[in-house]
mmCIF file of C-alpha atoms and ligand atoms in Angstrom:
data_model
loop_
_atom_site.group_PDB
_atom_site.id
_atom_site.type_symbol
_atom_site.label_atom_id
_atom_site.label_comp_id
_atom_site.label_asym_id
_atom_site.label_seq_id
_atom_site.Cartn_x
_atom_site.Cartn_y
_atom_site.Cartn_z
ATOM 1 C CA MET A 587 69.790 106.730 99.592
ATOM 2 C CA ASP A 588 69.940 104.685 102.939
ATOM 3 C CA THR A 589 70.263 101.121 101.871
ATOM 4 C CA SER A 590 71.803 99.886 105.240
ATOM 5 C CA ASN A 591 72.085 96.192 105.444
ATOM 6 C CA TYR A 592 71.974 95.011 109.131
ATOM 7 C CA GLY A 593 72.194 91.313 108.153
ATOM 8 C CA ASP A 594 68.838 90.583 109.848
ATOM 9 C CA ASN A 595 66.416 92.051 107.340
ATOM 10 C CA SER A 596 65.603 94.967 109.550
ATOM 11 C CA GLY A 597 67.114 97.715 107.288
ATOM 12 C CA PRO A 598 65.330 99.700 104.566
ATOM 13 C CA GLY A 599 66.230 97.259 101.834
ATOM 14 C CA GLU A 600 67.449 98.217 98.313
ATOM 15 C CA ARG A 601 64.265 98.884 96.549
ATOM 16 C CA LYS A 602 64.574 102.661 96.326
ATOM 17 C CA ALA A 603 68.108 102.505 94.840
ATOM 18 C CA ALA A 604 67.016 99.665 92.590
ATOM 19 C CA GLU A 605 64.200 101.706 91.122
ATOM 20 C CA TYR A 606 66.536 104.663 90.634
ATOM 21 C CA VAL A 607 69.079 102.438 88.736
ATOM 22 C CA ALA A 608 66.258 100.854 86.702
ATOM 23 C CA GLY A 609 65.079 104.381 85.864
ATOM 24 C CA LEU A 610 68.519 105.526 84.667
ATOM 25 C CA LEU A 611 68.821 102.410 82.422
ATOM 26 C CA ALA A 612 65.333 102.729 80.972
ATOM 27 C CA ASP A 613 66.232 106.333 80.183
ATOM 28 C CA VAL A 614 68.713 105.218 77.624
ATOM 29 C CA GLN A 615 66.491 102.452 76.260
ATOM 30 C CA ILE A 616 68.004 99.526 78.192
ATOM 31 C CA GLU A 617 65.129 97.255 79.615
ATOM 32 C CA PRO A 618 65.992 96.531 83.257
ATOM 33 C CA GLN A 619 64.441 93.490 84.895
ATOM 34 C CA VAL A 620 63.798 94.021 88.595
ATOM 35 C CA PHE A 621 63.792 91.099 91.065
ATOM 36 C CA GLU A 622 62.807 90.806 94.709
ATOM 37 C CA SER A 623 63.998 87.816 96.767
ATOM 38 C CA GLU A 624 61.845 89.326 99.614
ATOM 39 C CA PRO A 625 59.808 92.510 99.795
ATOM 40 C CA GLY A 626 62.114 95.469 99.465
ATOM 41 C CA ARG A 627 65.322 93.379 98.783
ATOM 42 C CA THR A 628 65.621 94.335 95.170
ATOM 43 C CA SER A 629 68.088 93.674 92.487
ATOM 44 C CA VAL A 630 68.213 94.908 88.833
ATOM 45 C CA VAL A 631 69.529 92.984 85.865
ATOM 46 C CA ALA A 632 69.826 94.048 82.177
ATOM 47 C CA ARG A 633 71.455 92.862 79.018
ATOM 48 C CA ILE A 634 73.115 95.058 76.430
ATOM 49 C CA PRO A 635 73.646 93.526 72.984
ATOM 50 C CA GLY A 636 77.269 93.813 71.747
ATOM 51 C CA GLU A 637 78.926 93.670 68.284
ATOM 52 C CA ALA A 638 79.702 90.112 68.480
ATOM 53 C CA SER A 639 76.751 88.262 70.117
ATOM 54 C CA ASP A 640 78.373 84.904 69.464
ATOM 55 C CA ARG A 641 81.078 85.766 71.953
ATOM 56 C CA PRO A 642 80.564 84.909 75.584
ATOM 57 C CA ALA A 643 78.961 87.814 77.461
ATOM 58 C CA LEU A 644 80.675 89.957 80.240
ATOM 59 C CA LEU A 645 78.977 90.421 83.545
ATOM 60 C CA VAL A 646 79.427 93.924 85.166
ATOM 61 C CA HIS A 647 78.070 93.909 88.653
ATOM 62 C CA GLY A 648 77.769 95.917 91.783
ATOM 63 C CA HIS A 649 75.857 95.862 95.061
ATOM 64 C CA LEU A 650 73.245 98.375 96.062
ATOM 65 C CA ASP A 651 73.357 97.714 99.880
ATOM 66 C CA VAL A 652 75.840 99.308 102.250
ATOM 67 C CA VAL A 653 76.820 98.452 105.873
ATOM 68 C CA PRO A 654 75.087 100.743 108.435
ATOM 69 C CA ALA A 655 76.520 104.007 109.634
ATOM 70 C CA GLN A 656 76.242 105.834 112.931
ATOM 71 C CA LYS A 657 75.449 109.292 112.066
ATOM 72 C CA GLN A 658 76.835 110.879 115.259
ATOM 73 C CA ASP A 659 80.371 109.496 114.388
ATOM 74 C CA TRP A 660 80.539 111.259 111.108
ATOM 75 C CA GLN A 661 81.499 114.714 110.089
ATOM 76 C CA VAL A 662 78.688 114.774 107.625
ATOM 77 C CA ASP A 663 75.204 113.019 107.291
ATOM 78 C CA PRO A 664 76.438 109.451 105.970
ATOM 79 C CA PHE A 665 73.330 109.516 103.599
ATOM 80 C CA SER A 666 73.533 113.044 102.369
ATOM 81 C CA GLY A 667 76.060 112.541 99.598
ATOM 82 C CA GLU A 668 77.667 115.909 100.361
ATOM 83 C CA VAL A 669 80.605 117.207 98.428
ATOM 84 C CA VAL A 670 83.326 118.597 100.719
ATOM 85 C CA ASP A 671 86.827 119.415 99.716
ATOM 86 C CA ASP A 672 86.361 117.901 96.292
ATOM 87 C CA CYS A 673 85.360 114.620 97.742
ATOM 88 C CA LEU A 674 81.971 112.827 97.721
ATOM 89 C CA TRP A 675 81.164 111.802 101.263
ATOM 90 C CA GLY A 676 78.852 109.239 102.428
ATOM 91 C CA ARG A 677 78.197 105.513 103.281
ATOM 92 C CA GLY A 678 78.839 103.557 100.079
ATOM 93 C CA ALA A 679 81.322 106.174 98.624
ATOM 94 C CA VAL A 680 83.923 103.404 98.146
ATOM 95 C CA ASP A 681 81.857 100.321 98.903
ATOM 96 C CA MET A 682 80.411 100.468 96.370
ATOM 97 C CA LYS A 683 78.033 102.991 95.126
ATOM 98 C CA ASP A 684 81.139 104.764 93.546
ATOM 99 C CA MET A 685 81.423 101.805 91.216
ATOM 100 C CA ASP A 686 77.672 101.612 90.727
ATOM 101 C CA ALA A 687 77.824 105.205 89.568
ATOM 102 C CA ILE A 688 80.770 104.656 87.386
ATOM 103 C CA ILE A 689 79.068 101.738 85.620
ATOM 104 C CA LEU A 690 75.885 103.756 85.104
ATOM 105 C CA ALA A 691 77.713 106.788 83.885
ATOM 106 C CA THR A 692 79.760 104.764 81.458
ATOM 107 C CA ILE A 693 76.892 102.822 80.033
ATOM 108 C CA ARG A 694 74.645 105.831 79.615
ATOM 109 C CA GLN A 695 77.362 107.766 77.821
ATOM 110 C CA MET A 696 77.932 104.683 75.554
ATOM 111 C CA ARG A 697 74.183 104.682 74.617
ATOM 112 C CA HIS A 698 73.937 108.413 74.211
ATOM 113 C CA GLU A 699 76.793 108.123 71.630
ATOM 114 C CA GLY A 700 75.244 105.244 70.024
ATOM 115 C CA ARG A 701 78.238 102.863 70.640
ATOM 116 C CA ARG A 702 77.979 99.213 71.078
ATOM 117 C CA PRO A 703 80.260 97.113 73.322
ATOM 118 C CA PRO A 704 82.355 94.499 71.488
ATOM 119 C CA ARG A 705 80.293 91.704 73.189
ATOM 120 C CA ASP A 706 77.200 91.355 75.182
ATOM 121 C CA ILE A 707 77.199 92.995 78.603
ATOM 122 C CA VAL A 708 74.950 91.723 81.510
ATOM 123 C CA LEU A 709 74.522 94.507 84.072
ATOM 124 C CA ALA A 710 73.619 93.339 87.593
ATOM 125 C CA PHE A 711 73.047 95.622 90.599
ATOM 126 C CA MET A 712 72.459 93.410 93.640
ATOM 127 C CA ALA A 713 70.815 93.367 97.059
ATOM 128 C CA ASP A 714 72.489 91.870 100.206
ATOM 129 C CA GLU A 715 76.092 91.620 99.302
ATOM 130 C CA GLU A 716 77.067 92.877 102.859
ATOM 131 C CA ALA A 717 75.448 89.839 104.346
ATOM 132 C CA GLY A 718 76.861 87.227 102.110
ATOM 133 C CA GLY A 719 74.529 87.758 98.982
ATOM 134 C CA VAL A 720 71.924 85.312 100.200
ATOM 135 C CA LYS A 721 69.033 87.679 99.193
ATOM 136 C CA GLY A 722 70.930 89.075 96.281
ATOM 137 C CA SER A 723 73.446 87.332 94.007
ATOM 138 C CA SER A 724 73.044 83.919 95.433
ATOM 139 C CA TRP A 725 69.267 84.098 95.159
ATOM 140 C CA LEU A 726 69.519 85.279 91.558
ATOM 141 C CA VAL A 727 71.986 82.474 90.501
ATOM 142 C CA ASP A 728 69.646 79.796 92.252
ATOM 143 C CA ASN A 729 66.295 81.165 90.858
ATOM 144 C CA HIS A 730 67.313 82.889 87.616
ATOM 145 C CA PRO A 731 70.429 81.377 86.380
ATOM 146 C CA GLY A 732 69.137 82.059 82.783
ATOM 147 C CA LEU A 733 69.845 85.747 83.121
ATOM 148 C CA PHE A 734 73.499 84.949 82.992
ATOM 149 C CA GLU A 735 73.428 82.547 80.117
ATOM 150 C CA GLY A 736 76.499 82.712 78.030
ATOM 151 C CA VAL A 737 78.506 84.807 80.609
ATOM 152 C CA ASP A 738 82.087 83.660 81.083
ATOM 153 C CA GLU A 739 83.759 86.564 82.932
ATOM 154 C CA ALA A 740 82.735 89.214 85.465
ATOM 155 C CA VAL A 741 84.200 92.389 86.911
ATOM 156 C CA SER A 742 83.133 94.029 90.125
ATOM 157 C CA GLU A 743 84.470 95.835 93.300
ATOM 158 C CA VAL A 744 87.716 96.110 95.360
ATOM 159 C CA GLY A 745 90.247 96.170 92.556
ATOM 160 C CA GLY A 746 91.688 98.608 90.145
ATOM 161 C CA PHE A 747 92.368 101.227 92.740
ATOM 162 C CA SER A 748 95.834 102.869 93.010
ATOM 163 C CA VAL A 749 98.382 102.772 95.758
ATOM 164 C CA GLU A 750 101.702 104.565 95.790
ATOM 165 C CA LEU A 751 104.561 102.014 95.705
ATOM 166 C CA GLN A 752 107.948 103.762 96.315
ATOM 167 C CA GLY A 753 106.786 106.787 94.398
ATOM 168 C CA ARG A 754 105.240 104.951 91.483
ATOM 169 C CA ARG A 755 101.465 104.828 91.257
ATOM 170 C CA THR A 756 100.562 101.035 91.229
ATOM 171 C CA TYR A 757 96.941 99.781 90.525
ATOM 172 C CA LEU A 758 95.929 96.517 92.302
ATOM 173 C CA LEU A 759 93.753 94.191 90.180
ATOM 174 C CA GLN A 760 91.851 91.719 92.225
ATOM 175 C CA SER A 761 92.138 88.316 90.650
ATOM 176 C CA ALA A 762 91.549 86.113 93.773
ATOM 177 C CA GLU A 763 89.458 86.277 96.981
ATOM 178 C CA LYS A 764 89.524 84.338 100.284
ATOM 179 C CA GLY A 765 86.768 82.077 101.292
ATOM 180 C CA ILE A 766 84.413 82.603 104.175
ATOM 181 C CA ALA A 767 83.456 80.280 107.087
ATOM 182 C CA TRP A 768 81.284 81.945 109.632
ATOM 183 C CA VAL A 769 81.085 79.399 112.503
ATOM 184 C CA ARG A 770 79.509 79.081 115.905
ATOM 185 C CA LEU A 771 81.192 77.474 118.687
ATOM 186 C CA VAL A 772 78.823 75.638 121.099
ATOM 187 C CA ALA A 773 80.254 74.508 124.419
ATOM 188 C CA THR A 774 78.230 72.177 126.640
ATOM 189 C CA GLY A 775 78.770 71.324 130.213
ATOM 190 C CA ARG A 776 77.008 70.579 133.406
ATOM 191 C CA ALA A 777 74.426 73.309 134.386
ATOM 192 C CA GLY A 778 74.009 74.051 138.093
ATOM 193 C CA HIS A 779 74.249 76.516 141.129
ATOM 194 C CA GLY A 780 76.874 79.156 140.857
ATOM 195 C CA SER A 781 78.122 78.423 144.352
ATOM 196 C CA GLN A 782 79.183 74.824 143.777
ATOM 197 C CA VAL A 783 82.385 73.218 142.586
ATOM 198 C CA ASN A 784 81.972 72.610 138.865
ATOM 199 C CA GLY A 785 84.735 71.238 136.735
ATOM 200 C CA ASP A 786 82.441 70.968 133.711
ATOM 201 C CA ASN A 787 81.459 74.512 133.224
ATOM 202 C CA ALA A 788 80.258 75.418 129.615
ATOM 203 C CA VAL A 789 81.407 79.082 129.962
ATOM 204 C CA THR A 790 84.908 77.892 131.032
ATOM 205 C CA HIS A 791 85.076 75.510 128.059
ATOM 206 C CA LEU A 792 83.920 78.203 125.711
ATOM 207 C CA ALA A 793 86.343 80.828 126.973
ATOM 208 C CA GLN A 794 89.294 78.443 126.694
ATOM 209 C CA ALA A 795 88.311 77.402 123.124
ATOM 210 C CA VAL A 796 87.894 81.054 122.144
ATOM 211 C CA ALA A 797 91.228 82.031 123.641
ATOM 212 C CA ARG A 798 92.956 79.184 121.839
ATOM 213 C CA ILE A 799 91.430 80.014 118.426
ATOM 214 C CA GLY A 800 91.839 83.778 118.819
ATOM 215 C CA ALA A 801 95.530 83.409 119.794
ATOM 216 C CA HIS A 802 96.406 80.728 117.206
ATOM 217 C CA ARG A 803 99.232 81.626 114.765
ATOM 218 C CA TRP A 804 98.185 80.414 111.431
ATOM 219 C CA PRO A 805 101.044 79.215 109.168
ATOM 220 C CA THR A 806 101.991 81.190 106.108
ATOM 221 C CA VAL A 807 100.620 79.921 102.884
ATOM 222 C CA ILE A 808 101.194 81.665 99.523
ATOM 223 C CA PRO A 809 98.531 81.231 96.837
ATOM 224 C CA ALA A 810 99.668 81.690 93.224
ATOM 225 C CA THR A 811 98.142 85.209 92.978
ATOM 226 C CA VAL A 812 99.899 86.329 96.032
ATOM 227 C CA GLN A 813 103.224 84.816 94.857
ATOM 228 C CA ALA A 814 102.696 86.824 91.538
ATOM 229 C CA PHE A 815 102.046 90.012 93.775
ATOM 230 C CA PHE A 816 105.260 89.647 95.563
ATOM 231 C CA GLU A 817 107.163 88.943 92.405
ATOM 232 C CA GLY A 818 105.745 92.007 90.865
ATOM 233 C CA VAL A 819 106.744 94.141 93.824
ATOM 234 C CA HIS A 820 110.283 92.772 93.687
ATOM 235 C CA GLU A 821 110.573 93.414 89.937
ATOM 236 C CA GLN A 822 109.193 96.908 90.460
ATOM 237 C CA THR A 823 111.139 97.948 93.558
ATOM 238 C CA GLY A 824 113.906 95.540 94.228
ATOM 239 C CA VAL A 825 112.399 94.718 97.562
ATOM 240 C CA GLN A 826 112.013 91.074 98.556
ATOM 241 C CA LEU A 827 108.945 90.852 100.764
ATOM 242 C CA LEU A 828 108.893 87.079 100.479
ATOM 243 C CA THR A 829 111.853 84.902 101.554
ATOM 244 C CA GLY A 830 110.888 81.208 101.247
ATOM 245 C CA GLN A 831 107.684 81.052 103.344
ATOM 246 C CA GLU A 832 108.584 84.148 105.387
ATOM 247 C CA VAL A 833 106.826 87.443 104.656
ATOM 248 C CA ASP A 834 108.507 90.556 105.883
ATOM 249 C CA VAL A 835 105.309 92.116 107.421
ATOM 250 C CA GLU A 836 107.092 95.227 108.760
ATOM 251 C CA LYS A 837 108.423 96.111 105.383
ATOM 252 C CA LEU A 838 104.971 95.273 103.795
ATOM 253 C CA ARG A 839 103.368 97.846 106.178
ATOM 254 C CA GLU A 840 106.090 100.311 105.504
ATOM 255 C CA MET A 841 105.558 100.000 101.771
ATOM 256 C CA PHE A 842 101.778 99.827 101.649
ATOM 257 C CA GLY A 843 100.480 101.692 104.523
ATOM 258 C CA SER A 844 96.838 100.919 105.437
ATOM 259 C CA THR A 845 96.494 98.626 102.312
ATOM 260 C CA ALA A 846 98.866 96.323 104.120
ATOM 261 C CA ARG A 847 96.044 95.379 106.405
ATOM 262 C CA TRP A 848 94.334 93.759 103.451
ATOM 263 C CA LEU A 849 97.605 92.228 102.018
ATOM 264 C CA GLU A 850 98.655 90.623 105.365
ATOM 265 C CA ALA A 851 95.563 88.597 105.531
ATOM 266 C CA THR A 852 96.322 86.992 102.119
ATOM 267 C CA VAL A 853 99.243 84.786 103.334
ATOM 268 C CA GLN A 854 97.340 82.966 105.964
ATOM 269 C CA ASN A 855 93.919 81.787 107.175
ATOM 270 C CA THR A 856 92.280 83.846 109.826
ATOM 271 C CA ALA A 857 89.803 83.059 112.639
ATOM 272 C CA ASN A 858 88.533 86.025 114.712
ATOM 273 C CA PRO A 859 86.170 85.452 117.598
ATOM 274 C CA THR A 860 83.500 88.247 117.228
ATOM 275 C CA VAL A 861 80.423 87.493 119.405
ATOM 276 C CA LEU A 862 79.981 85.739 122.838
ATOM 277 C CA GLU A 863 76.674 84.382 124.131
ATOM 278 C CA ALA A 864 76.403 82.677 127.486
ATOM 279 C CA GLY A 865 74.480 82.664 130.672
ATOM 280 C CA TYR A 866 71.302 84.455 132.029
ATOM 281 C CA LYS A 867 71.834 84.895 135.817
ATOM 282 C CA HIS A 868 74.861 85.674 137.918
ATOM 283 C CA ASN A 869 74.412 82.653 140.145
ATOM 284 C CA VAL A 870 73.353 80.135 137.551
ATOM 285 C CA ILE A 871 75.947 78.072 135.582
ATOM 286 C CA PRO A 872 74.317 77.568 132.109
ATOM 287 C CA GLY A 873 74.563 74.212 130.531
ATOM 288 C CA GLN A 874 75.500 75.696 127.261
ATOM 289 C CA ALA A 875 77.513 78.738 126.005
ATOM 290 C CA SER A 876 78.334 79.858 122.430
ATOM 291 C CA ALA A 877 80.488 82.128 120.232
ATOM 292 C CA LEU A 878 80.633 83.283 116.821
ATOM 293 C CA VAL A 879 83.974 83.189 114.915
ATOM 294 C CA ASP A 880 84.660 84.818 111.596
ATOM 295 C CA CYS A 881 87.007 82.627 109.640
ATOM 296 C CA ARG A 882 88.516 83.294 106.128
ATOM 297 C CA PHE A 883 90.487 80.728 104.225
ATOM 298 C CA LEU A 884 92.828 80.964 101.340
ATOM 299 C CA PRO A 885 92.067 79.118 98.003
ATOM 300 C CA GLY A 886 92.525 75.385 98.659
ATOM 301 C CA GLN A 887 92.749 75.804 102.553
ATOM 302 C CA ARG A 888 89.087 75.193 103.636
ATOM 303 C CA ASP A 889 89.606 71.633 104.939
ATOM 304 C CA GLU A 890 92.868 72.664 106.615
ATOM 305 C CA LEU A 891 91.118 75.553 108.456
ATOM 306 C CA MET A 892 88.131 73.474 109.617
ATOM 307 C CA ARG A 893 90.532 70.676 110.764
ATOM 308 C CA THR A 894 92.565 73.057 112.865
ATOM 309 C CA LEU A 895 89.476 74.894 114.098
ATOM 310 C CA THR A 896 88.013 71.632 115.472
ATOM 311 C CA GLU A 897 91.230 70.655 117.080
ATOM 312 C CA LEU A 898 91.529 74.049 118.795
ATOM 313 C CA ALA A 899 87.935 74.026 119.898
ATOM 314 C CA GLY A 900 88.555 70.925 122.009
ATOM 315 C CA GLU A 901 86.468 68.046 123.272
ATOM 316 C CA HIS A 902 83.716 70.101 124.991
ATOM 317 C CA VAL A 903 83.175 72.472 121.995
ATOM 318 C CA LYS A 904 81.373 71.768 118.776
ATOM 319 C CA VAL A 905 82.076 73.743 115.688
ATOM 320 C CA GLU A 906 78.985 74.567 113.504
ATOM 321 C CA VAL A 907 79.182 76.181 110.220
ATOM 322 C CA LEU A 908 76.594 78.893 109.778
ATOM 323 C CA HIS A 909 77.529 80.342 106.509
ATOM 324 C CA SER A 910 80.379 79.259 104.104
ATOM 325 C CA ASP A 911 81.342 80.276 100.724
ATOM 326 C CA VAL A 912 84.195 79.430 98.443
ATOM 327 C CA ALA A 913 87.691 80.981 97.901
ATOM 328 C CA LEU A 914 88.437 82.081 94.183
ATOM 329 C CA GLU A 915 91.464 82.380 92.125
ATOM 330 C CA ALA A 916 90.789 83.577 88.496
ATOM 331 C CA GLY A 917 94.398 83.772 87.315
ATOM 332 C CA PHE A 918 96.094 86.755 85.823
ATOM 333 C CA GLU A 919 96.219 85.790 82.157
ATOM 334 C CA GLY A 920 93.923 86.363 79.189
ATOM 335 C CA GLY A 921 92.155 89.173 77.306
ATOM 336 C CA LEU A 922 90.010 90.539 80.115
ATOM 337 C CA VAL A 923 93.094 91.042 82.360
ATOM 338 C CA GLN A 924 94.985 92.642 79.343
ATOM 339 C CA ALA A 925 91.973 94.938 78.892
ATOM 340 C CA MET A 926 91.959 96.088 82.476
ATOM 341 C CA ARG A 927 95.629 96.743 82.467
ATOM 342 C CA GLN A 928 95.633 98.594 79.019
ATOM 343 C CA SER A 929 92.753 100.881 80.036
ATOM 344 C CA LEU A 930 94.564 101.986 83.104
ATOM 345 C CA LEU A 931 97.951 102.426 81.511
ATOM 346 C CA GLU A 932 96.643 104.331 78.595
ATOM 347 C CA LEU A 933 95.113 106.912 80.902
ATOM 348 C CA ASP A 934 97.984 106.850 83.395
ATOM 349 C CA PRO A 935 101.150 106.057 81.527
ATOM 350 C CA GLY A 936 104.028 105.190 83.642
ATOM 351 C CA ALA A 937 101.935 103.570 86.317
ATOM 352 C CA ALA A 938 102.229 99.783 87.142
ATOM 353 C CA VAL A 939 99.739 97.033 87.624
ATOM 354 C CA LEU A 940 99.825 94.154 89.940
ATOM 355 C CA PRO A 941 97.437 91.296 90.816
ATOM 356 C CA TYR A 942 96.345 90.845 94.325
ATOM 357 C CA CYS A 943 94.042 88.558 96.417
ATOM 358 C CA LEU A 944 91.219 90.197 98.462
ATOM 359 C CA SER A 945 91.027 89.123 101.995
ATOM 360 C CA GLY A 946 87.268 89.728 102.079
ATOM 361 C CA GLY A 947 84.566 88.273 99.666
ATOM 362 C CA THR A 948 82.341 89.709 96.835
ATOM 363 C CA ASP A 949 79.441 88.649 94.778
ATOM 364 C CA ASN A 950 81.804 86.961 92.455
ATOM 365 C CA LYS A 951 81.499 84.014 94.858
ATOM 366 C CA ALA A 952 77.871 83.312 93.881
ATOM 367 C CA PHE A 953 78.561 83.778 90.146
ATOM 368 C CA SER A 954 81.420 81.360 90.266
ATOM 369 C CA ARG A 955 78.807 78.556 90.850
ATOM 370 C CA LEU A 956 77.826 79.300 87.132
ATOM 371 C CA GLY A 957 81.335 78.849 86.002
ATOM 372 C CA ILE A 958 81.967 82.669 85.832
ATOM 373 C CA ARG A 959 85.491 83.882 86.510
ATOM 374 C CA GLY A 960 85.288 87.165 88.533
ATOM 375 C CA TYR A 961 87.666 90.046 88.998
ATOM 376 C CA GLY A 962 87.757 93.050 90.960
ATOM 377 C CA PHE A 963 87.958 96.127 88.651
ATOM 378 C CA ALA A 964 86.556 99.362 89.967
ATOM 379 C CA PRO A 965 89.175 101.717 88.549
ATOM 380 C CA LEU A 966 90.168 104.673 90.927
ATOM 381 C CA LYS A 967 93.201 106.860 90.629
ATOM 382 C CA LEU A 968 93.730 107.902 94.155
ATOM 383 C CA PRO A 969 95.836 110.598 95.800
ATOM 384 C CA ALA A 970 98.844 108.901 97.649
ATOM 385 C CA ASP A 971 97.801 110.361 101.004
ATOM 386 C CA LEU A 972 94.285 108.988 100.943
ATOM 387 C CA ASP A 973 93.702 106.137 103.513
ATOM 388 C CA PHE A 974 91.629 104.146 100.959
ATOM 389 C CA ALA A 975 91.702 100.743 102.727
ATOM 390 C CA GLY A 976 90.739 102.567 105.889
ATOM 391 C CA MET A 977 87.490 103.875 104.322
ATOM 392 C CA PHE A 978 85.755 100.613 103.925
ATOM 393 C CA HIS A 979 83.004 100.136 106.394
ATOM 394 C CA SER A 980 84.482 103.052 108.306
ATOM 395 C CA VAL A 981 83.326 106.480 109.352
ATOM 396 C CA ASP A 982 83.733 109.479 106.970
ATOM 397 C CA GLU A 983 83.784 107.211 103.968
ATOM 398 C CA ARG A 984 84.611 109.341 100.898
ATOM 399 C CA VAL A 985 85.981 109.332 97.397
ATOM 400 C CA PRO A 986 87.701 112.185 95.581
ATOM 401 C CA LEU A 987 85.538 113.414 92.700
ATOM 402 C CA GLU A 988 88.633 113.418 90.396
ATOM 403 C CA SER A 989 89.106 109.736 91.167
ATOM 404 C CA LEU A 990 85.480 109.059 90.045
ATOM 405 C CA ARG A 991 86.013 111.001 86.798
ATOM 406 C CA PHE A 992 89.104 108.912 86.203
ATOM 407 C CA GLY A 993 87.097 105.755 86.928
ATOM 408 C CA VAL A 994 84.607 106.528 84.334
ATOM 409 C CA ARG A 995 87.211 107.254 81.681
ATOM 410 C CA ALA A 996 89.028 104.048 82.515
ATOM 411 C CA PHE A 997 85.960 101.908 82.650
ATOM 412 C CA ASP A 998 84.686 103.380 79.456
ATOM 413 C CA ARG A 999 87.979 102.451 77.698
ATOM 414 C CA PHE A 1000 87.900 99.057 79.316
ATOM 415 C CA LEU A 1001 84.413 98.360 77.885
ATOM 416 C CA GLN A 1002 85.746 99.265 74.384
ATOM 417 C CA LEU A 1003 88.617 96.657 74.848
ATOM 418 C CA VAL A 1004 86.646 93.720 76.218
HETATM 419 ZN ZN1 ZN B 1981 81.349 95.868 98.703
#
């Protein structure tokens, strides 16, 4: 199902997928509630009573939208869901219809066998995650907070997958995520004829600001989760990736392959210029020019990022925040973490489990406004040679069927332990 999210409401929306999910839930006597923030932008929420309904509930959530895919770049039709070489191919195979499917398969099996989870579970399948959750998780939290009454913890995407760490399968659980600040730089200057001397050219001001920001080397900062990750790596392999405030990036890349791209970004803030907008005629100097910059900050680093950004932008360039969301750090203690760890290790004895910080963001940000602590736990036992991190938002996104089967077994075990 094509649920591409272009970020401007021009896509097909999530309704078709939401109706499909609602049908699968209704089929096993779970009553789905369907919500639309705007026509076609559909989310599904349902509550399953647990054995101990006096305990806080667990939120299990996934998003139904995906980033767009250019068919001509792919080896298969990105919305065909083809199975080739024992892999399921298609946009959303790892981000995150794989996990949506794991959740649905697990819950339906549980119902077929007449089992109840230890505590109440709230299921939520959301619209619009790929554009910051404004029309999905954020809208639900603002307009229907009662749906999440009594929920204290949540699990969702981009954690629980395996990497090969010096020959030992190691599962990375996501227990922190960076914050987002999508900003626009607006340069102003003196408009005029392109043939004249102009020391106050908005395009020049903007270009200088963009160059300064893009080239800035952000200082290394190590959040507690990342510290715990490095300590875990050291314990497991004897390799010290962190000395004082210095991270051995070469070694990190050597050890983690493509996953290192995610990990590298969790020891510093980032600010990447992505869009330039200026001018309308070759011989006209515009009075204004603007650029978009994608900034991501570590937990506790938002003010520092904004301060540096403003300084780098300089006197002729204003920094406007278009979209901003919190950084999260949930910690790596407690029963829920123990349940994630145990479910993986029971099914894959001899493996290791480490916490990590996600360099991107998830719907956990919106739910944190209700005091819900969120983790990334979409369990996948992956072949060592699969470029998993490289699949996200990329061409030929795919997931091994065997990894999905493992995911269902691990998630089922997890839901028995929570
Ligand atoms: Zn996702």
